[in-house]
Amino acid sequence: MTPPENTFDDLLTEERTFDPPEEFRAKAHVRDPEQLERAKSDPEGWWAEWARQLDWFKPFHEVLDWQPPRARWFHDGELNVAHNCIDRHLDGPKRNKAALIWEGEPGDTRTYTYWDLHREVSRLANGLRSLGVERGDRVAIYLPMIPEAAFSMLACARIGAIHSVVFGGFSPESLADRIDDADARVLITADGGYRRGNVVPLKRNADEALERTDRVEKVVVVARGWNVSRTTGTRMVPDRDVWYHDLVEDQSADCPAESMNAEDPLFVLYTSGTTGRPKGIVHSTGGYLTQAMATTRWVFDLRDEDVYWCTADVGWITGHTYIVYGPLANGATVVMYEGAPDFPRRNRFWEICEKYGVTVFYTAPTAIRAFMGWGEEWPGRHDLSRLRLLGTVGEPINPEAWMWYREHIGGNRCPIVDTWWQTETGSILITPLPGVTTTRPGTATKPFPGISATLLNEGGEEVDSGYLAITRPWPSMLRGIWGDDERFRETYWSKWDEGTYFAGDGAKRDAQGNFWILGRVDDTLNVAGHRIGTMEVESALVEHPAVAEAAVVGRTDELKGQAIAAFVTLREGRPRSEELVVALKEHVATKIGAIARPADILFTSDLPKTRSGKIMRRLLRDIAEGKALGDTTTLADPAVVERLKERYEQEG
Ligand code: PRX
């Protein structure tokens, strides 16, 4: 593992700074740095104050039990997440407030008040109970961006079942692996969903997945629309499959919420790591919800009248924390959109912003770069004057994109919050607070109150350029990797002492103490804001009968941040061909999902290896980036890499 090179040196000379506009500051939740003093002097007491804003069925007395790397927050208390996201808003003015405003890609819309949400979630929760789902059971969710995705998550939370949402773009094989790993007995899916005018045949994928695993006993199928079912030819397996609408039809809207221990798992969410197998990140009930609520309110300065839209998919952590749990715990109005940003035209997002009067908008740098490429005339057609705050997440944002976002979406008036966090951290850890922080394009600025972050070198000394480390526990931190304690300790808590969290990112700190995140330092890639393990792609490639060996690296991509470049050695007697390149790309997309499709494949008879046989990915990265080759003296055969570089330049 090597820290990233100083590719972002020019960033640190970024001189443009933006203070919070006075009008914004005057009304912001956090407008005075003094409000942050308590978090500094007594972080645990400060987090406990947030936790006490939730409804507890049994109050907690102890805030934190920290036996590194095991943290237990509020662990003698009991609560229910669905109760906190829904029921507690029903006795006041929020009862008839829109909780969810949903728009399908074809243009159909549905709106649910908090009262409606309570009914929908309770009926589904009772439906799941009728299928035999109990506290602690795992339920896999493989759905498009439709309201039922949120209902399903909340219904699980209501009855204490642990959900495992699998992104709808993942392949049947990826779905089957995740079902197996978490031992899920029930799967909730849909006949299909819309994407760029086409129907994604989710049920067909799910059926294929279920041919690979026999764990699932019941499949609940949402009818996204009868047209969809006709298109996909949805086939229901007797005794196993049940239509969602049939399941909930006769269920009561009264479903008492289970009283859960604060440390009971709320969900498992899989993310890529350095091995071929994704890891199931486990999140808790009380600590997770506390920090999801706190960060949503303070980072997005959320107020009652806001219309808040996070464009992520619920299949990722951003969708969990900032579409469902954080906003609903705050009683906010959430916009949810099913489809692509350029369907039917490239103004779809801005049309939605105008139509619903979106005030807070949260998206990814990769999307912003696409908007930039499409041109400002698209947002220019719409009245975006209601927007008051913009956010970004998922990867480093280049200053040019940040400035474009500020000018063309934010009308030079909206503060931008560049939020750094991960699947593992559960919620935002490094971010501006829009009423007090001076922002600069390209930096996520400072740790959220109550969070202690720093930069360390290999030896654990504090430095201004090194590995990002979190030095105190935080409420929404991961509680483990599902079924793999050893990997949990090894991956996150073994680099320095057992109480210091290794985030896997390299970063720099400037004279003002701002953090500039440079990117991953492990063998994972960040493609369009999504983490993909190089080993996962390599394993998929070598499963192809023509492939003997493969090495995968990331190269810079203007739009997606990184693109996947694969160096492939073929088995003896397998000829190289353009068709094989296409077939291998397709093979990876089928095995993992379209997000993992390699951009480049280069055949080679040798890979650069050390004398002990380790593939030198660093050199392959240099080749893929078109850079001068670094130190090649440790190679078994330095000529290999020279030849490869020449070929890549010709063919790549
Ligand atoms: O490398 C960092 C990058 O995304 C990684 C986490 O990926 P994932 O768990 O999929 O979660 C993405 C959404 C929270 C991090 O280790 N990353 C995330 N946010 C930022 C970022 N890099 C730079 N700036 C950010 N704001």
XYZ file of C-alpha atoms and ligand atoms in Angstrom, residues 271 317-318 392-397 418-424 444 503 505 517 519-520 526 529-531, ligand 1:
52
model
C -19.227 -2.890 -0.155
C -25.164 3.913 1.793
C -26.011 7.440 0.647
C -21.741 16.522 -3.147
C -20.483 13.092 -2.100
C -18.719 9.991 -3.297
C -15.381 11.118 -4.706
C -13.089 14.114 -4.793
C -14.657 16.985 -6.703
C -18.599 18.608 0.004
C -19.223 15.681 2.350
C -16.662 12.959 2.999
C -17.786 9.657 4.444
C -18.066 5.929 3.628
C -20.335 2.905 3.827
C -18.432 2.041 6.982
C -14.444 18.621 2.345
C -10.294 4.780 6.427
C -8.108 7.106 1.923
C -9.214 13.868 0.182
C -8.613 8.956 -3.018
C -8.261 5.308 -2.028
C -13.836 4.622 -7.310
C -18.572 7.380 -6.937
C -18.902 3.616 -6.538
C -16.296 1.506 -4.846
O -12.565 7.400 -1.237
C -13.605 8.015 -0.519
C -14.727 8.367 -1.467
O -15.624 7.285 -1.439
C -15.170 6.281 -0.523
C -16.344 5.639 0.163
O -17.108 4.943 -0.779
P -18.484 4.315 -0.377
O -18.338 3.503 0.854
O -19.014 3.644 -1.574
O -19.407 5.533 0.024
C -19.651 6.563 -0.879
C -20.680 7.511 -0.320
C -20.474 7.927 1.079
C -14.265 7.030 0.416
O -13.379 6.171 1.076
N -15.414 9.599 -1.049
C -16.639 9.700 -0.497
N -16.974 10.995 -0.316
C -15.942 11.738 -0.751
C -14.942 10.847 -1.211
N -13.763 11.296 -1.696
C -13.559 12.630 -1.730
N -14.470 13.539 -1.324
C -15.673 13.151 -0.833
N -16.552 14.061 -0.452
